[in-house]
Amino acid sequence: MSLKESASVTETHRDNSDASNGATSEEAELINIIEKGFKDKASAATETLLKTHNAEQIINGCIVPALDNVGHDFEKGKKFLPQLLLSADTVSASFSKIKESLEASGQKEQSKGTIVLATVYGDIHDIGKNIVRAMLENYGYTVIDLGKNVPVETVVKTVIENNIMLVGLSALMTTTVANMEETIKALRLELAKISRTCKIVVGGAVLTADYAEKIGADFYSKDAMETVSVAKRVFGK
Ligand code: B12
């Protein structure tokens, strides 16, 4: 299956015309707030949900389906870039509350290992990567977050300088997965020159396990929790 095909399969799979279908009224409230981009109301609605839901339930049950719907409306020409931006800002407000609660619940222990995260060059989507970062940190890993739109050389340099064993790369667009492949190739090549290796885990809505294998990644994670499992395998703890 070509990447274009796999991307459209993912989109179809994620297409859910009513993201609040089967949701409780509190969940439906946050979904509606994100879809409409009511940034000011996001923190309070998230705080209410945090009384009965954990971070993962809010992320997978409200944030991801709401953004999927927004993306679908954008694709169909029913929503435009400013609305997409408003929804993304609303998610950031909601996610700060979730992060606060994760930080409050996480035990301070010795780091289990250091992971480099980056959204690949050309891609400015970072909501998913930030969720992955928060989960990894919550499970005791140290994260060097290089941000979004990260040049290949920056990833390679950081991995070499910090003796990194696990790198996580994110790409959200069919056009930027090519840069993910470039980054993987450069990492393999430059590390081989100094007789070193590292494991690479990739994620992002357009990716599939098959495609991840094709571009030379060691692991594919469909969400943040799977990334934690990958880290456990790589670091053995
Ligand atoms: C929000 C959003 C934006 C925001 C991004 C804000 C931000 N700070 O991230 C803004 C408005 C800036 C934006 C801009 C654009 N966007 Co946009 N955007 C979206 C939208 C609606 C949601 C993405 C999202 O955050 N999803 C929620 C998160 C939680 O999901 P996720 O990223 O997949 O992450 C999870 C997993 O994939 C995984 N994961 C993610 N990263 C990683 C990393 C690792 C290491 C691992 C292991 C796992 C992992 O774990 C995460 C948590 O569970 C999507 C539609 C969609 N349904 O995906 C379109 C979408 C990605 N955008 C799209 C487009 C076209 C654009 C623009 C080009 C629009 C334009 N004309 O300018 C620009 C791109 C500019 C650029 N150069 O990057 C298209 C891409 C089409 C394609 N197939 O290539 C989409 C699919 C919309 C659509 N249906 O047309 N966008």
mmCIF file of C-alpha atoms and ligand atoms in Angstrom, residues 3-4 7-8 10-11 14 59-60 63-76 80-89 91-92 115-133 135-136 148-149 167-177 180 200-207 219-228 230, ligand 1:
data_model
loop_
_atom_site.group_PDB
_atom_site.id
_atom_site.type_symbol
_atom_site.label_atom_id
_atom_site.label_comp_id
_atom_site.label_asym_id
_atom_site.label_seq_id
_atom_site.Cartn_x
_atom_site.Cartn_y
_atom_site.Cartn_z
ATOM 1 C CA LEU A 3 1.719 6.045 1.765
ATOM 2 C CA LYS A 4 -0.989 8.122 0.104
ATOM 3 C CA ALA A 7 -2.882 7.949 4.807
ATOM 4 C CA SER A 8 -6.365 8.013 3.361
ATOM 5 C CA THR A 10 -6.089 6.312 8.387
ATOM 6 C CA GLU A 11 -8.175 9.386 7.738
ATOM 7 C CA ARG A 14 -10.498 8.267 12.028
ATOM 8 C CA ILE A 59 -6.630 12.500 25.410
ATOM 9 C CA ASN A 60 -8.044 9.452 23.620
ATOM 10 C CA ILE A 63 -8.858 15.553 22.373
ATOM 11 C CA VAL A 64 -7.999 13.122 19.582
ATOM 12 C CA PRO A 65 -11.612 12.596 18.318
ATOM 13 C CA ALA A 66 -12.355 16.345 18.460
ATOM 14 C CA LEU A 67 -9.210 17.187 16.457
ATOM 15 C CA ASP A 68 -9.982 14.377 14.013
ATOM 16 C CA ASN A 69 -13.340 15.969 13.358
ATOM 17 C CA VAL A 70 -11.822 19.402 12.937
ATOM 18 C CA GLY A 71 -9.285 17.930 10.480
ATOM 19 C CA HIS A 72 -12.033 16.182 8.574
ATOM 20 C CA ASP A 73 -14.085 19.391 8.272
ATOM 21 C CA PHE A 74 -10.937 21.190 7.110
ATOM 22 C CA GLU A 75 -10.384 18.548 4.448
ATOM 23 C CA LYS A 76 -13.979 18.904 3.262
ATOM 24 C CA PHE A 80 -10.462 26.894 7.351
ATOM 25 C CA LEU A 81 -6.944 27.421 8.716
ATOM 26 C CA PRO A 82 -7.885 30.087 11.334
ATOM 27 C CA GLN A 83 -10.443 27.679 12.814
ATOM 28 C CA LEU A 84 -7.869 24.864 12.820
ATOM 29 C CA LEU A 85 -5.518 27.200 14.713
ATOM 30 C CA LEU A 86 -8.214 28.101 17.239
ATOM 31 C CA SER A 87 -8.913 24.432 17.922
ATOM 32 C CA ALA A 88 -5.182 23.736 18.275
ATOM 33 C CA ASP A 89 -4.862 26.619 20.792
ATOM 34 C CA VAL A 91 -6.179 21.890 22.923
ATOM 35 C CA SER A 92 -3.025 23.549 24.270
ATOM 36 C CA ILE A 115 14.851 9.978 24.692
ATOM 37 C CA VAL A 116 15.160 12.573 21.941
ATOM 38 C CA LEU A 117 11.847 13.697 20.403
ATOM 39 C CA ALA A 118 11.319 15.815 17.299
ATOM 40 C CA THR A 119 8.693 16.660 14.722
ATOM 41 C CA VAL A 120 10.543 16.300 11.431
ATOM 42 C CA TYR A 121 11.654 19.095 9.150
ATOM 43 C CA GLY A 122 8.852 20.869 7.276
ATOM 44 C CA ASP A 123 6.188 19.828 9.761
ATOM 45 C CA ILE A 124 4.870 22.150 12.458
ATOM 46 C CA HIS A 125 2.337 19.774 14.036
ATOM 47 C CA ASP A 126 3.417 19.126 17.623
ATOM 48 C CA ILE A 127 0.316 18.355 19.697
ATOM 49 C CA GLY A 128 0.827 14.576 19.386
ATOM 50 C CA LYS A 129 4.552 14.816 20.084
ATOM 51 C CA ASN A 130 3.880 16.932 23.181
ATOM 52 C CA ILE A 131 1.449 14.305 24.465
ATOM 53 C CA VAL A 132 4.072 11.609 23.894
ATOM 54 C CA ARG A 133 6.606 13.733 25.796
ATOM 55 C CA MET A 135 3.537 10.497 28.995
ATOM 56 C CA LEU A 136 7.214 9.494 28.757
ATOM 57 C CA LYS A 148 8.949 20.994 15.547
ATOM 58 C CA ASN A 149 10.293 21.561 12.037
ATOM 59 C CA VAL A 167 14.836 8.653 19.228
ATOM 60 C CA GLY A 168 11.170 9.436 18.585
ATOM 61 C CA LEU A 169 10.166 11.141 15.356
ATOM 62 C CA SER A 170 6.762 12.593 14.508
ATOM 63 C CA ALA A 171 5.259 13.475 11.101
ATOM 64 C CA LEU A 172 1.644 14.416 10.434
ATOM 65 C CA MET A 173 1.667 14.984 6.713
ATOM 66 C CA THR A 174 2.184 12.753 3.698
ATOM 67 C CA THR A 175 4.598 15.393 2.428
ATOM 68 C CA THR A 176 6.822 15.305 5.526
ATOM 69 C CA VAL A 177 7.216 11.566 6.035
ATOM 70 C CA MET A 180 11.320 11.351 8.442
ATOM 71 C CA ILE A 200 14.097 4.804 16.366
ATOM 72 C CA VAL A 201 10.367 4.942 17.098
ATOM 73 C CA VAL A 202 8.041 6.840 14.773
ATOM 74 C CA GLY A 203 4.487 8.091 15.093
ATOM 75 C CA GLY A 204 1.935 10.534 13.736
ATOM 76 C CA ALA A 205 -1.495 10.204 12.199
ATOM 77 C CA VAL A 206 -0.420 9.421 8.617
ATOM 78 C CA LEU A 207 1.957 6.597 9.551
ATOM 79 C CA PHE A 219 9.231 0.688 16.093
ATOM 80 C CA TYR A 220 5.894 2.287 15.257
ATOM 81 C CA SER A 221 3.665 3.638 18.020
ATOM 82 C CA LYS A 222 0.056 4.475 17.377
ATOM 83 C CA ASP A 223 -0.207 6.549 20.552
ATOM 84 C CA ALA A 224 1.620 7.841 23.591
ATOM 85 C CA MET A 225 1.060 4.759 25.749
ATOM 86 C CA GLU A 226 2.548 2.487 23.094
ATOM 87 C CA THR A 227 5.598 4.749 23.073
ATOM 88 C CA VAL A 228 6.013 4.129 26.796
ATOM 89 C CA VAL A 230 8.665 0.864 23.418
HETATM 90 C C1 B12 B 1 -4.239 20.694 14.720
HETATM 91 C C2 B12 B 1 -3.846 20.615 13.265
HETATM 92 C C3 B12 B 1 -3.058 21.651 12.745
HETATM 93 C C4 B12 B 1 -2.493 22.777 13.609
HETATM 94 C C5 B12 B 1 -1.218 22.226 14.311
HETATM 95 C C6 B12 B 1 -0.971 22.895 15.667
HETATM 96 C C7 B12 B 1 0.073 22.150 16.445
HETATM 97 N N1 B12 B 1 0.693 22.904 17.341
HETATM 98 O O1 B12 B 1 0.337 20.968 16.282
HETATM 99 C C8 B12 B 1 -2.192 23.868 12.528
HETATM 100 C C9 B12 B 1 -3.404 24.739 12.386
HETATM 101 C C10 B12 B 1 -0.964 24.752 12.801
HETATM 102 C C11 B12 B 1 -2.046 23.010 11.278
HETATM 103 C C12 B12 B 1 -1.377 23.416 10.160
HETATM 104 C C13 B12 B 1 -1.381 22.697 8.952
HETATM 105 N N2 B12 B 1 -2.023 21.556 8.687
HETATM 106 CO CO1 B12 B 1 -2.847 20.494 10.071
HETATM 107 N N3 B12 B 1 -3.925 19.467 11.177
HETATM 108 C C14 B12 B 1 -4.267 19.515 12.448
HETATM 109 C C15 B12 B 1 -5.227 18.354 12.828
HETATM 110 C C16 B12 B 1 -6.639 18.922 12.830
HETATM 111 C C17 B12 B 1 -4.980 17.654 14.146
HETATM 112 C C18 B12 B 1 -3.571 17.104 14.361
HETATM 113 C C19 B12 B 1 -3.433 16.663 15.801
HETATM 114 O O2 B12 B 1 -2.852 17.378 16.607
HETATM 115 N N4 B12 B 1 -4.062 15.524 16.172
HETATM 116 C C20 B12 B 1 -4.156 15.035 17.553
HETATM 117 C C21 B12 B 1 -2.864 14.336 17.973
HETATM 118 C C22 B12 B 1 -2.953 13.891 19.441
HETATM 119 O O3 B12 B 1 -2.752 13.204 17.170
HETATM 120 P P1 B12 B 1 -1.377 12.745 16.507
HETATM 121 O O4 B12 B 1 -0.539 13.913 16.159
HETATM 122 O O5 B12 B 1 -1.662 11.761 15.470
HETATM 123 O O6 B12 B 1 -0.586 12.077 17.732
HETATM 124 C C23 B12 B 1 -0.842 10.817 18.326
HETATM 125 C C24 B12 B 1 -0.236 9.636 17.553
HETATM 126 O O7 B12 B 1 -0.157 9.825 16.170
HETATM 127 C C25 B12 B 1 1.088 9.421 18.199
HETATM 128 N N5 B12 B 1 2.240 10.262 17.840
HETATM 129 C C26 B12 B 1 2.290 11.522 17.375
HETATM 130 N N6 B12 B 1 3.539 11.952 17.296
HETATM 131 C C27 B12 B 1 4.318 10.965 17.734
HETATM 132 C C28 B12 B 1 5.702 10.881 17.847
HETATM 133 C C29 B12 B 1 6.280 9.729 18.287
HETATM 134 C C30 B12 B 1 7.750 9.645 18.449
HETATM 135 C C31 B12 B 1 5.464 8.616 18.587
HETATM 136 C C32 B12 B 1 6.105 7.358 18.976
HETATM 137 C C33 B12 B 1 4.076 8.685 18.488
HETATM 138 C C34 B12 B 1 3.513 9.869 18.063
HETATM 139 O O8 B12 B 1 0.801 9.680 19.558
HETATM 140 C C35 B12 B 1 -0.052 10.842 19.626
HETATM 141 C C36 B12 B 1 -0.849 10.807 20.903
HETATM 142 O O9 B12 B 1 -1.614 9.646 21.035
HETATM 143 C C37 B12 B 1 -4.959 17.345 11.652
HETATM 144 C C38 B12 B 1 -6.092 16.364 11.328
HETATM 145 C C39 B12 B 1 -5.882 15.002 11.995
HETATM 146 N N7 B12 B 1 -6.958 14.335 12.236
HETATM 147 O O10 B12 B 1 -4.788 14.557 12.250
HETATM 148 C C40 B12 B 1 -4.605 18.307 10.503
HETATM 149 C C41 B12 B 1 -3.685 17.829 9.342
HETATM 150 C C42 B12 B 1 -2.557 16.968 9.876
HETATM 151 N N8 B12 B 1 -3.162 19.078 8.809
HETATM 152 C C43 B12 B 1 -3.078 19.063 7.529
HETATM 153 C C44 B12 B 1 -2.586 20.142 6.744
HETATM 154 C C45 B12 B 1 -2.693 19.967 5.236
HETATM 155 C C46 B12 B 1 -2.035 21.289 7.342
HETATM 156 C C47 B12 B 1 -1.434 22.515 6.624
HETATM 157 C C48 B12 B 1 -0.560 22.203 5.396
HETATM 158 C C49 B12 B 1 -2.591 23.459 6.272
HETATM 159 C C50 B12 B 1 -2.225 24.664 5.438
HETATM 160 N N9 B12 B 1 -2.835 24.736 4.278
HETATM 161 O O11 B12 B 1 -1.426 25.459 5.826
HETATM 162 C C51 B12 B 1 -0.614 23.154 7.765
HETATM 163 C C52 B12 B 1 0.776 22.498 7.853
HETATM 164 C C53 B12 B 1 1.887 23.392 8.080
HETATM 165 C C54 B12 B 1 3.178 22.570 8.271
HETATM 166 N N10 B12 B 1 4.182 22.894 7.503
HETATM 167 O O12 B12 B 1 3.269 21.659 9.090
HETATM 168 C C55 B12 B 1 -3.553 17.732 6.951
HETATM 169 C C56 B12 B 1 -2.422 16.831 6.459
HETATM 170 C C57 B12 B 1 -2.837 16.097 5.202
HETATM 171 C C58 B12 B 1 -1.876 15.029 4.834
HETATM 172 N N11 B12 B 1 -2.369 13.787 4.878
HETATM 173 O O13 B12 B 1 -0.756 15.271 4.536
HETATM 174 C C59 B12 B 1 -4.424 17.169 8.082
HETATM 175 C C60 B12 B 1 -4.490 15.602 8.165
HETATM 176 C C61 B12 B 1 -5.857 17.760 7.947
HETATM 177 C C62 B12 B 1 -6.584 17.219 6.738
HETATM 178 N N12 B12 B 1 -7.400 16.200 6.913
HETATM 179 O O14 B12 B 1 -6.408 17.715 5.640
HETATM 180 N N13 B12 B 1 -2.671 21.828 11.429
#
